[in-house]
Coordinates of N, CA and C in Angstrom, one line a residue:
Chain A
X1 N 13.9 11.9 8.4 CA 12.8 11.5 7.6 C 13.0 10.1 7.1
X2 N 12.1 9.3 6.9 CA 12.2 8.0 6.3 C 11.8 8.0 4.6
X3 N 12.7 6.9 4.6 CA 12.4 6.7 3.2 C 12.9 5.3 2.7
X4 N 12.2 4.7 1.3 CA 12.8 3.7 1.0 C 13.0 3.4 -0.4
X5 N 14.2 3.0 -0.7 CA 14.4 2.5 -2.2 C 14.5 1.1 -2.7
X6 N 13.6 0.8 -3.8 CA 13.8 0.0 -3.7 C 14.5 -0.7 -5.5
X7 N 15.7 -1.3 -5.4 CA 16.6 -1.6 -6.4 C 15.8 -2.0 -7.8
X8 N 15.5 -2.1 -8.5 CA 15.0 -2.6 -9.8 C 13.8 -2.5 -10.3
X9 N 12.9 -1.9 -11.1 CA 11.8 -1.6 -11.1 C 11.5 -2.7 -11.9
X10 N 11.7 -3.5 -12.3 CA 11.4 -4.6 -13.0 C 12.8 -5.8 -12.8
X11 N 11.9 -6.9 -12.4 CA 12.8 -8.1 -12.5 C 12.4 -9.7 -12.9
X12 N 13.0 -10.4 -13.7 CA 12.7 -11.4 -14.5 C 13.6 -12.3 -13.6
X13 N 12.8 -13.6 -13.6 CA 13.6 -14.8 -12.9 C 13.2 -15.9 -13.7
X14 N 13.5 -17.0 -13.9 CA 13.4 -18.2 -14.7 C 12.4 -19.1 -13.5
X15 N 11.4 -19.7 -13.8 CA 10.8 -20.6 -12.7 C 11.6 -21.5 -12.3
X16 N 11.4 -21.4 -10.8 CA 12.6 -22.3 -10.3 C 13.8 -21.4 -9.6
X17 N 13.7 -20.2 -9.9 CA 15.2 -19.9 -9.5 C 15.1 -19.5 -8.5
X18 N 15.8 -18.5 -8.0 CA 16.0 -17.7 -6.4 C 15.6 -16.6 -6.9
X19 N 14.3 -15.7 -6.0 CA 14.3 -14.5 -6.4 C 14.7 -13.9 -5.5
X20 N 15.1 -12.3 -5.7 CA 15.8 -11.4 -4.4 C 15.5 -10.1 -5.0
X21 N 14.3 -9.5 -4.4 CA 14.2 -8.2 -4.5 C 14.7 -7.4 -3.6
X22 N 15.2 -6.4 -3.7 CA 16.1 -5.4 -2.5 C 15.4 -4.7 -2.1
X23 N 15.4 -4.1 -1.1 CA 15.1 -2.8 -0.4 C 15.6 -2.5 0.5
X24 N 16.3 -1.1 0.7 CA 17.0 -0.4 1.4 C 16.1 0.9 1.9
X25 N 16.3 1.1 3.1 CA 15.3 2.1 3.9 C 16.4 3.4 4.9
X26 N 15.9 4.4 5.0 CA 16.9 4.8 6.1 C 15.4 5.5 7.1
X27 N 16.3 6.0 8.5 CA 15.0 5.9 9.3 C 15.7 6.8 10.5
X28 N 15.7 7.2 10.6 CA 16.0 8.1 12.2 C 15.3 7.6 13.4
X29 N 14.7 6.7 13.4 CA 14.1 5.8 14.7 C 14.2 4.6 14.4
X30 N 14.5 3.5 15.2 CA 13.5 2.0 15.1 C 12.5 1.9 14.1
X31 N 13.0 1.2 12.5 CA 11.1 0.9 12.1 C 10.7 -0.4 12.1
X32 N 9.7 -0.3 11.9 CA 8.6 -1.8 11.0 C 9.0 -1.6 9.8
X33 N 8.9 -2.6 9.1 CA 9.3 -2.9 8.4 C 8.4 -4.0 7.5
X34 N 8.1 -3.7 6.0 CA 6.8 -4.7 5.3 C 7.5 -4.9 3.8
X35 N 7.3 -6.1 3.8 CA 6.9 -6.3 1.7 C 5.2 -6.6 1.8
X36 N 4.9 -6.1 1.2 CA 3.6 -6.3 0.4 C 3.5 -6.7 -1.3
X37 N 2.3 -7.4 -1.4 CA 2.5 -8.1 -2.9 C 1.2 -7.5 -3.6
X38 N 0.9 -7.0 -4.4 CA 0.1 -6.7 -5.2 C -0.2 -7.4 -6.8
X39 N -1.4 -8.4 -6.7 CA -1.4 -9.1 -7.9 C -2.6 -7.8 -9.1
X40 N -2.5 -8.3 -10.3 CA -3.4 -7.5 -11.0 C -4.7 -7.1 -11.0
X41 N -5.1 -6.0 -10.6 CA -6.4 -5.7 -10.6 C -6.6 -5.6 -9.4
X42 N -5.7 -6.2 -8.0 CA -6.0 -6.2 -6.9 C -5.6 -5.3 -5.7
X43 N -5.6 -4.9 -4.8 CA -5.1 -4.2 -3.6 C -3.9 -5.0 -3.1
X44 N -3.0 -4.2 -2.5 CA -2.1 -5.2 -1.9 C -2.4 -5.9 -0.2
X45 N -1.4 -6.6 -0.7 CA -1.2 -7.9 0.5 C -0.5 -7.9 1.7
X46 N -0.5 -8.2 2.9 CA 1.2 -8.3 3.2 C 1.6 -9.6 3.0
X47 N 2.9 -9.5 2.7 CA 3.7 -10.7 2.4 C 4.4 -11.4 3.9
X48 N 5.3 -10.4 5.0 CA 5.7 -10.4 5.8 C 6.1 -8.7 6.6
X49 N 6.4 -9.3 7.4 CA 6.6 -7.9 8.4 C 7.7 -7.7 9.4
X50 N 8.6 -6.9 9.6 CA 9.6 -7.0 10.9 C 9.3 -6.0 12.1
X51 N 9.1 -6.1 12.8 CA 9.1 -5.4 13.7 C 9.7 -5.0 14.7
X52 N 10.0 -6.4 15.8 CA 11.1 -6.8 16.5 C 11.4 -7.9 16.7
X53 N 13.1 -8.8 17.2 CA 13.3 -9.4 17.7 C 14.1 -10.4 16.4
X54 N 13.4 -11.5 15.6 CA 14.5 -12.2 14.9 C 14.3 -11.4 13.9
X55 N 15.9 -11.2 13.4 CA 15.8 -10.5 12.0 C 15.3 -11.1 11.0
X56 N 15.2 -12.4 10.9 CA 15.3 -13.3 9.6 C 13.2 -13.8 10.0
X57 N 12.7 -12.6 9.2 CA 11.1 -13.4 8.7 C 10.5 -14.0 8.0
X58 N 9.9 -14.8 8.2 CA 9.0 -15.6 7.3 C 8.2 -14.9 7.3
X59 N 7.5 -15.0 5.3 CA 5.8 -14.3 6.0 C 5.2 -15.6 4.8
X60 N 4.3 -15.1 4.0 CA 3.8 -16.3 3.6 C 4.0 -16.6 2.0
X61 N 3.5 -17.7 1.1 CA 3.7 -18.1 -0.1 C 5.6 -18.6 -0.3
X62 N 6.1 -19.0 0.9 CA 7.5 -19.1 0.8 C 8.8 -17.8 0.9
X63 N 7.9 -16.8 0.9 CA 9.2 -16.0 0.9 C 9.5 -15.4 2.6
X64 N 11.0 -14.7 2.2 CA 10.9 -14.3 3.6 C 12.3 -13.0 3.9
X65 N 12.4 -12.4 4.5 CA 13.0 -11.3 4.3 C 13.8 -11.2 5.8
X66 N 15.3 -10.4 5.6 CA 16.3 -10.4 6.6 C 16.0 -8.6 6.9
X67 N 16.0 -8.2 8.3 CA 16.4 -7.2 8.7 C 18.0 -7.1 8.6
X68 N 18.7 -6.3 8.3 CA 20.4 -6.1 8.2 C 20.3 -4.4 8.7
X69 N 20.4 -4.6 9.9 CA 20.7 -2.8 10.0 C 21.6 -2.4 9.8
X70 N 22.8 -2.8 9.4 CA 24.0 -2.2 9.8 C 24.0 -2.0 8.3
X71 N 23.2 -2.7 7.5 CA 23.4 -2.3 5.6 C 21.8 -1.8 5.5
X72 N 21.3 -1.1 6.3 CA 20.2 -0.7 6.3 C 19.0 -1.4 5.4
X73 N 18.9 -2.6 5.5 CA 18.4 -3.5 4.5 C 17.4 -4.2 5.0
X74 N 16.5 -4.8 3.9 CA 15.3 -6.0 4.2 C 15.1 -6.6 3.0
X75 N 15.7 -6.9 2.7 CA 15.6 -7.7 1.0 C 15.2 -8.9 1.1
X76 N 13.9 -8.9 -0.1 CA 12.8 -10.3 0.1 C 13.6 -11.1 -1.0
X77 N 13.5 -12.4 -0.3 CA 14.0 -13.5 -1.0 C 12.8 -14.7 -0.9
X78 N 13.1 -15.9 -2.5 CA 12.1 -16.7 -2.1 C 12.9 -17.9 -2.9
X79 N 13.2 -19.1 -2.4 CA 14.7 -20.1 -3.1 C 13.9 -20.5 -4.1
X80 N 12.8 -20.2 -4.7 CA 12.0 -21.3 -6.0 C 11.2 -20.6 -6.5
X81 N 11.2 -19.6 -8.0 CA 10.1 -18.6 -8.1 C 9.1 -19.5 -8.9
X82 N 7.8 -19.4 -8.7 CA 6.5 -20.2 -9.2 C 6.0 -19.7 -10.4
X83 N 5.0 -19.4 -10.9 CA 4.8 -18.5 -11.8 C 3.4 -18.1 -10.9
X84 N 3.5 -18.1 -10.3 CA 2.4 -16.7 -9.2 C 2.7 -16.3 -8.8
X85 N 3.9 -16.6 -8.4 CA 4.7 -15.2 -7.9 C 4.7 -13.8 -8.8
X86 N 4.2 -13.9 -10.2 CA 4.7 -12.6 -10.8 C 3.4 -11.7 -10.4
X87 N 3.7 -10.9 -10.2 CA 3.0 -9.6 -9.3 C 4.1 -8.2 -9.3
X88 N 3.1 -7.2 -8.6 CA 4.2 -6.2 -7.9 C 4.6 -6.7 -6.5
X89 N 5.6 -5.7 -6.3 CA 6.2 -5.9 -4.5 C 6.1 -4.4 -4.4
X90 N 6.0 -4.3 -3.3 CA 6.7 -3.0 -2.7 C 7.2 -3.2 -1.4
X91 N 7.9 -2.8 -0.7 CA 8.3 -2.5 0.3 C 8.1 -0.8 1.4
X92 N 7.6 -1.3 2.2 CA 7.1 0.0 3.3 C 7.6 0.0 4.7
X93 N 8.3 1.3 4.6 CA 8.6 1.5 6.8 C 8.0 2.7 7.4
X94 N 7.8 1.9 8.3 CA 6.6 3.0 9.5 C 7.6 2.9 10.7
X95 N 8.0 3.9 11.0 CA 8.6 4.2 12.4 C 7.7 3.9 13.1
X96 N 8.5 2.9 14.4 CA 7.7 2.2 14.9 C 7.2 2.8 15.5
X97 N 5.5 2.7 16.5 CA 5.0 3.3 17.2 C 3.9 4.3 16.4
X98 N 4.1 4.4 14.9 CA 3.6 5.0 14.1 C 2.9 4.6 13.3
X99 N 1.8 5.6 12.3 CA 1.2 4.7 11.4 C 1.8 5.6 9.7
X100 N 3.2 6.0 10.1 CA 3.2 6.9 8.8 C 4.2 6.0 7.6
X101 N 3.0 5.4 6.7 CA 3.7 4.8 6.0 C 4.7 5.1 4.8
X102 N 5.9 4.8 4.2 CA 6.5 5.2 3.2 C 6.8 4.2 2.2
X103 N 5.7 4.0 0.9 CA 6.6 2.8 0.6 C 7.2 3.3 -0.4
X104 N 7.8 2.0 -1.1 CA 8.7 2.3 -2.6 C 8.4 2.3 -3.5
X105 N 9.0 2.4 -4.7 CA 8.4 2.5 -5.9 C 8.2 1.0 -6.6
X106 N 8.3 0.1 -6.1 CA 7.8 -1.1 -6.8 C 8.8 -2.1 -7.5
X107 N 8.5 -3.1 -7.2 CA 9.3 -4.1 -8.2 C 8.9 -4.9 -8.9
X108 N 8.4 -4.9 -10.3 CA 7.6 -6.1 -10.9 C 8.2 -6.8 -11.0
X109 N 7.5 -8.0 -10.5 CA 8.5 -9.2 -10.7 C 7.5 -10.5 -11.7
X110 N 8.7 -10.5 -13.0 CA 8.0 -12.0 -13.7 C 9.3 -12.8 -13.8
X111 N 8.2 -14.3 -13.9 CA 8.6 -15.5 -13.8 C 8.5 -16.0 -15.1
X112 N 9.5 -16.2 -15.8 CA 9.4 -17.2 -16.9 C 9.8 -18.2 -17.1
X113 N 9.1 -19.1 -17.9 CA 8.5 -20.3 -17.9 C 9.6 -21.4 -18.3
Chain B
X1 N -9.6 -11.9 10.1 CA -8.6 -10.5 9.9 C -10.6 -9.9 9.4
X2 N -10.7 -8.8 9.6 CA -11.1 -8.1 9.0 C -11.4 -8.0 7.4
X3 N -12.7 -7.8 6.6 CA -12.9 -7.9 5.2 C -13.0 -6.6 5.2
X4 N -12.5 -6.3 4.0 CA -12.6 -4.5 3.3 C -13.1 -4.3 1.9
X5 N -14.2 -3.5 1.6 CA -14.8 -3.8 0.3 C -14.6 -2.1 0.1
X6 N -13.9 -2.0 -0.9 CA -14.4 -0.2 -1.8 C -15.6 -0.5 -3.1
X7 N -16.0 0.3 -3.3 CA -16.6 0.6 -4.4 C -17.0 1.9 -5.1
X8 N -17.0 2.4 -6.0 CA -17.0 1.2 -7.4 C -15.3 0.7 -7.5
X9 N -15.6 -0.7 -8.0 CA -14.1 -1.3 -8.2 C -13.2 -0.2 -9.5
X10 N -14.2 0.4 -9.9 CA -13.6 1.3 -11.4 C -14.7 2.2 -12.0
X11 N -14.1 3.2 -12.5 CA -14.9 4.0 -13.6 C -14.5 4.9 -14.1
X12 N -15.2 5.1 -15.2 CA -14.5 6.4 -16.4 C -15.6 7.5 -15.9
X13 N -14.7 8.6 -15.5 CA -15.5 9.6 -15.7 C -15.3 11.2 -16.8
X14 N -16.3 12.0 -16.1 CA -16.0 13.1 -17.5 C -15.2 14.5 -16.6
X15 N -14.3 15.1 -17.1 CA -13.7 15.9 -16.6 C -14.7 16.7 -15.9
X16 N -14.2 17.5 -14.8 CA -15.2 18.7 -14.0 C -16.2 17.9 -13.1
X17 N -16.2 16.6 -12.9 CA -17.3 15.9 -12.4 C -16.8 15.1 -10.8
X18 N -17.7 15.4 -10.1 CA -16.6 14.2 -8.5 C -17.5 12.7 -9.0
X19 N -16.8 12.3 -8.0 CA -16.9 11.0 -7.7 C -16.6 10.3 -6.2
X20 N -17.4 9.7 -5.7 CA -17.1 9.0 -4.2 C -17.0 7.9 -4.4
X21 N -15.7 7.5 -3.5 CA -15.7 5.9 -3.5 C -15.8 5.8 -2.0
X22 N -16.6 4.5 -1.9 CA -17.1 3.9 -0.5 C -16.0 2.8 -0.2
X23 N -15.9 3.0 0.9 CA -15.1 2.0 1.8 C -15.7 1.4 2.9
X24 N -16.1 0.3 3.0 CA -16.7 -0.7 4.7 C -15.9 -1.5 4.6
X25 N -15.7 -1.9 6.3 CA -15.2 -3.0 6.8 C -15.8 -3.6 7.7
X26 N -16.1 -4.6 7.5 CA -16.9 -5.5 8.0 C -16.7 -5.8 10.2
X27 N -15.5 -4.8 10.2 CA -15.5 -5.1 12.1 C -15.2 -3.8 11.9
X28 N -14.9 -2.9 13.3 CA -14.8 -1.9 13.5 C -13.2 -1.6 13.2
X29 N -13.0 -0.7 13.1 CA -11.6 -0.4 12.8 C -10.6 0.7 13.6
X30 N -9.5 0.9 13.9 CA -8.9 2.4 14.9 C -8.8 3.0 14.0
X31 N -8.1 2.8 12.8 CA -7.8 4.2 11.5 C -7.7 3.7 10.5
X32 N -8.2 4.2 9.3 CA -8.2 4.4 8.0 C -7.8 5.1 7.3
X33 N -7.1 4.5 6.0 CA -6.6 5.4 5.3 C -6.9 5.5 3.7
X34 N -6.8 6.6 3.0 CA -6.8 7.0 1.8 C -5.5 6.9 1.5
X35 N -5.3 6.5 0.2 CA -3.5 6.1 -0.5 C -4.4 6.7 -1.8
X36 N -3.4 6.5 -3.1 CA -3.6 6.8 -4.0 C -2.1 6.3 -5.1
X37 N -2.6 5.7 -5.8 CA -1.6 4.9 -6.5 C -1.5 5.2 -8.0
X38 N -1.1 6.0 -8.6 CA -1.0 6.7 -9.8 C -0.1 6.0 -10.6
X39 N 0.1 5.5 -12.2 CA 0.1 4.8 -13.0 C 1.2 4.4 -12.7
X40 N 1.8 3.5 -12.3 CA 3.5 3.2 -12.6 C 4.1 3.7 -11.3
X41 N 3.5 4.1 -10.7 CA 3.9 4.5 -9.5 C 4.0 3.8 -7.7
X42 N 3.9 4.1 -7.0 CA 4.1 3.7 -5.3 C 2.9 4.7 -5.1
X43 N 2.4 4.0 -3.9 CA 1.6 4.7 -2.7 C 1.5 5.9 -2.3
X44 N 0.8 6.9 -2.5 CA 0.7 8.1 -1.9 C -0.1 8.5 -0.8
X45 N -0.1 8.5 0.5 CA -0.8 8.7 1.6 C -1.9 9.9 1.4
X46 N -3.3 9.8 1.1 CA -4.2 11.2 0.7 C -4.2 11.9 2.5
X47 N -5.0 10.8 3.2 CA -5.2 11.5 4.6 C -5.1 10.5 5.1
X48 N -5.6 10.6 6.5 CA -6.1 10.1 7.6 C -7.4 10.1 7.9
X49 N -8.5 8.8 7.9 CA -9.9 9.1 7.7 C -10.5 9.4 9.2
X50 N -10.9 10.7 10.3 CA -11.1 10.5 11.9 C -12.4 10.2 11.7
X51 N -13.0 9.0 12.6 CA -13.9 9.1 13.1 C -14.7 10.2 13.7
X52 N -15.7 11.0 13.5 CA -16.3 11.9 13.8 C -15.7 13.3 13.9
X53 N -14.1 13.2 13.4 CA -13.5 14.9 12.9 C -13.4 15.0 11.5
X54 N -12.7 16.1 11.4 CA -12.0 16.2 9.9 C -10.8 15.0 10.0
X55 N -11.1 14.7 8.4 CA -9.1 14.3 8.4 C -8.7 14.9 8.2
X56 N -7.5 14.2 8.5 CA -5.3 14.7 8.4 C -5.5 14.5 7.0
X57 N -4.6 15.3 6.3 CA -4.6 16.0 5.1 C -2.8 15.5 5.2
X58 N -2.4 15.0 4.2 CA -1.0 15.2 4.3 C -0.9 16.1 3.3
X59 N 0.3 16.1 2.8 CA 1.1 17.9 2.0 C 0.3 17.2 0.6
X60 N 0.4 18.7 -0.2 CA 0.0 18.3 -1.2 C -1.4 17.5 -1.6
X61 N -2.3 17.3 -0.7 CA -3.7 17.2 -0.7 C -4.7 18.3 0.2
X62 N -6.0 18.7 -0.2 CA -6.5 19.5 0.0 C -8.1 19.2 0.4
X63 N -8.6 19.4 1.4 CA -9.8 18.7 1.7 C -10.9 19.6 0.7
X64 N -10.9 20.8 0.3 CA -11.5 20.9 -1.5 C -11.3 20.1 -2.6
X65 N -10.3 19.5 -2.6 CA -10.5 18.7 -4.0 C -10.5 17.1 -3.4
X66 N -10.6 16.2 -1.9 CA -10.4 15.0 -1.5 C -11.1 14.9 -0.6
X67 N -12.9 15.5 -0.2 CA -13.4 15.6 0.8 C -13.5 14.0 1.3
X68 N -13.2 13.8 2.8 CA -13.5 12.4 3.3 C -14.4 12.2 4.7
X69 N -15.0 11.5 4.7 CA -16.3 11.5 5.8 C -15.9 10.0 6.3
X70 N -15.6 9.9 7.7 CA -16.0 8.6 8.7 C -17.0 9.4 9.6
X71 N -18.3 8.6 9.4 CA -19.0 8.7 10.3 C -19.2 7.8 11.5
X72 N -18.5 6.3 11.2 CA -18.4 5.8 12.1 C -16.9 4.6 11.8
X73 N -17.4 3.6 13.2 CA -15.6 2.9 12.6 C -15.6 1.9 11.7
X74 N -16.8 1.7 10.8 CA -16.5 0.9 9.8 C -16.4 1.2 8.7
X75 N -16.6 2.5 8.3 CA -17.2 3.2 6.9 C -16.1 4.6 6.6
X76 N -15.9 4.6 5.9 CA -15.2 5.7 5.0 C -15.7 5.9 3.4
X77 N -15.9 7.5 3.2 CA -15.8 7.7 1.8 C -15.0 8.8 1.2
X78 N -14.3 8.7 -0.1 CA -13.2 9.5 -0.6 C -14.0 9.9 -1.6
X79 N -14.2 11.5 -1.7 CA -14.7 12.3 -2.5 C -13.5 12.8 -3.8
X80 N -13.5 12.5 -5.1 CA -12.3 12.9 -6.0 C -13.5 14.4 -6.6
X81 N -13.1 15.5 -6.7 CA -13.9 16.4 -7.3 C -13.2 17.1 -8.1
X82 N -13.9 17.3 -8.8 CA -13.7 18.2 -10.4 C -12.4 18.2 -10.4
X83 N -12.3 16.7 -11.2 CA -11.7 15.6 -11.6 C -10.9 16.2 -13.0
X84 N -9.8 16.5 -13.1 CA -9.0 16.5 -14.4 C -8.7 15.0 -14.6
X85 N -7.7 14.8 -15.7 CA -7.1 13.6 -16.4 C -6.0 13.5 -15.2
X86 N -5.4 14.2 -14.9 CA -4.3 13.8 -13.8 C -4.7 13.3 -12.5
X87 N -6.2 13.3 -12.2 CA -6.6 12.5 -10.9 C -6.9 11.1 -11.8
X88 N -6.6 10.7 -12.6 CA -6.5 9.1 -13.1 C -5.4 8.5 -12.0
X89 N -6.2 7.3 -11.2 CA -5.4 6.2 -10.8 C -6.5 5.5 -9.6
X90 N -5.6 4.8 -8.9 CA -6.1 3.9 -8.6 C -6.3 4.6 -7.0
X91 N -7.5 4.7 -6.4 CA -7.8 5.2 -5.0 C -8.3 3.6 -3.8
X92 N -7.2 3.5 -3.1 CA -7.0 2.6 -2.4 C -7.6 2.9 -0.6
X93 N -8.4 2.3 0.1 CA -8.9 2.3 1.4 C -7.8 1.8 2.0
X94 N -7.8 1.8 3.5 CA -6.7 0.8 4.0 C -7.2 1.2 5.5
X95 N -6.9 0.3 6.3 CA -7.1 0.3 7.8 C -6.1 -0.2 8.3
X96 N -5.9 0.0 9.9 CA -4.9 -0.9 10.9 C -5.6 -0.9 12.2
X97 N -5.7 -2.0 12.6 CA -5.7 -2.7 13.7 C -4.6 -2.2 15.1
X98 N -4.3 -1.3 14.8 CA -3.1 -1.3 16.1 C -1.7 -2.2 15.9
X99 N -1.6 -2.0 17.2 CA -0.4 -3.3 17.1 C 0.6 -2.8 16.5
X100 N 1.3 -4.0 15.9 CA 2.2 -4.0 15.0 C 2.0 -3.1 13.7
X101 N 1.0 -2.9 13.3 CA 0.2 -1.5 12.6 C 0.7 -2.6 11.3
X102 N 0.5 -3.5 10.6 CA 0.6 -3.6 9.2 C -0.8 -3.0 8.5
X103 N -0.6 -2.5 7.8 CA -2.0 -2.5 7.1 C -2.8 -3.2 6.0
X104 N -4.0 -3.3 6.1 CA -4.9 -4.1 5.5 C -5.4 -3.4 3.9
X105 N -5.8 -3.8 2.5 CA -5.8 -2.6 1.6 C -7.1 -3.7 1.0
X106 N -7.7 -2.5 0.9 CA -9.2 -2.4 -0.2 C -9.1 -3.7 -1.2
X107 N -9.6 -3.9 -2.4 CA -9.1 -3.9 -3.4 C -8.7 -2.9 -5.0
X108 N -8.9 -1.5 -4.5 CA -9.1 -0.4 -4.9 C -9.7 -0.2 -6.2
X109 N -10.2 1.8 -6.3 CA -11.2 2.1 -7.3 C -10.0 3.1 -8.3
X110 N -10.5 1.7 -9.5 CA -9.3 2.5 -10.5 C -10.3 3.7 -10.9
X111 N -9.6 4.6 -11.1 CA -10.6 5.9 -11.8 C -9.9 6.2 -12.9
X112 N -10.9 6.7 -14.1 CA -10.1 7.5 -15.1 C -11.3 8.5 -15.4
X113 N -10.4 9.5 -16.1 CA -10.7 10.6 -15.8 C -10.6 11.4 -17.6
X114 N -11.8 11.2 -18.3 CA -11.9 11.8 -19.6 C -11.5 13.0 -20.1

């Protein structure tokens, strides 16, 4: 069965700094792999996505996330947090080939000023 | 990409009462989905929306209390019925394209529930 945790249900960064939200997934097949961004009031987004081939993704607004299989990991990073960045994250894996998604339980992320 | 509009974006309603929320997408779509995002919480998969069958029901939903209708590939509606305080949250559409399957999301119908 898949599943995913994700480290901190809340996290505070200073503008400007490095942000790094975690997520650790386990998977009995090959997954995809997603952060998604959810601002207030709104539906979520995707941020970036792994699927196959380079581990190291870009997706958009600056951030970008490593596949690490061997630490079973995809942890979103972004080297400058803005103050729009503050939102939810989540993170989601779909065995590939599939559309069954699992995400996590969320990480609010604020940025202060 | 595809536009996805639900409606109502929100509403209070009174216990014992349903409610539908509409889902269109502006191009046709392969599958849709029902989520459900409850206060403080992650994503709950409701079903699978089939074009001209029943949906996929995952565990723990019941097509008596979450009736859902695709009648075709642009349109979905999520029926919430006789509604307690605990169906409060937010009911999210979502579709995929194939492919790489990322999915695309509503901007969802918060509901509350008197």
């Amino acid at each position: 069965a898949q599943s995913v945790t994700q480290l901190g249900s809340h996290v505070s960064v200073s503008e400007g700094a490095l942000v790094l939200l975690r997520c650790n997934y386990s998977s009995s097949v090959p997954p995809y792999l997603f952060w998604y961004v959810q601002y207030p009031n709104q539906g979520l987004q995707l941020l970036l996505k792994y699927t196959t081939g380079a581990t190291l993704v870009k997706g958009i607004n600056g951030f970008e996330a490593e596949f690490k299989k061997s630490e079973t990991s995809f942890h979103l990073t972004k080297p400058s947090a803005h103050m729009s960045d503050a939102a939810e994250y989540f993170c989601a894996v779909t065995p590939s080939g599939t559309y069954k998604y699992i995400f996590g339980t969320g990480t609010r992320l604020k940025v202060l000023a | 990409s595809a536009v996805i509009s639900q409606k109502p974006s929100r509403d209070i309603c009174q216990r014992g009462t349903s409610l539908t929320i509409q889902c269109q997408v502006d191009s046709q779509v392969t599958m849709m989905f029902w989520y459900r995002q409850q206060p403080g919480q992650s994503l709950t998969l409701i079903a699978t929306a089939n074009q001209g069958s029943e949906a996929t029901y995952e565990s723990g939903f019941v097509i008596d209390k979450f009736p859902i209708s695709r009648p075709n590939l642009t349109f979905s509606t999520l029926t919430v019925s006789n509604m307690s305080p605990e169906d409060s949250s937010i009911y999210l559409c979502s579709f995929t394209t194939g492919g790489a399957g990322e999915l695309f999301f509503g901007e969802g119908s918060r509901l509350t529930v008197l």
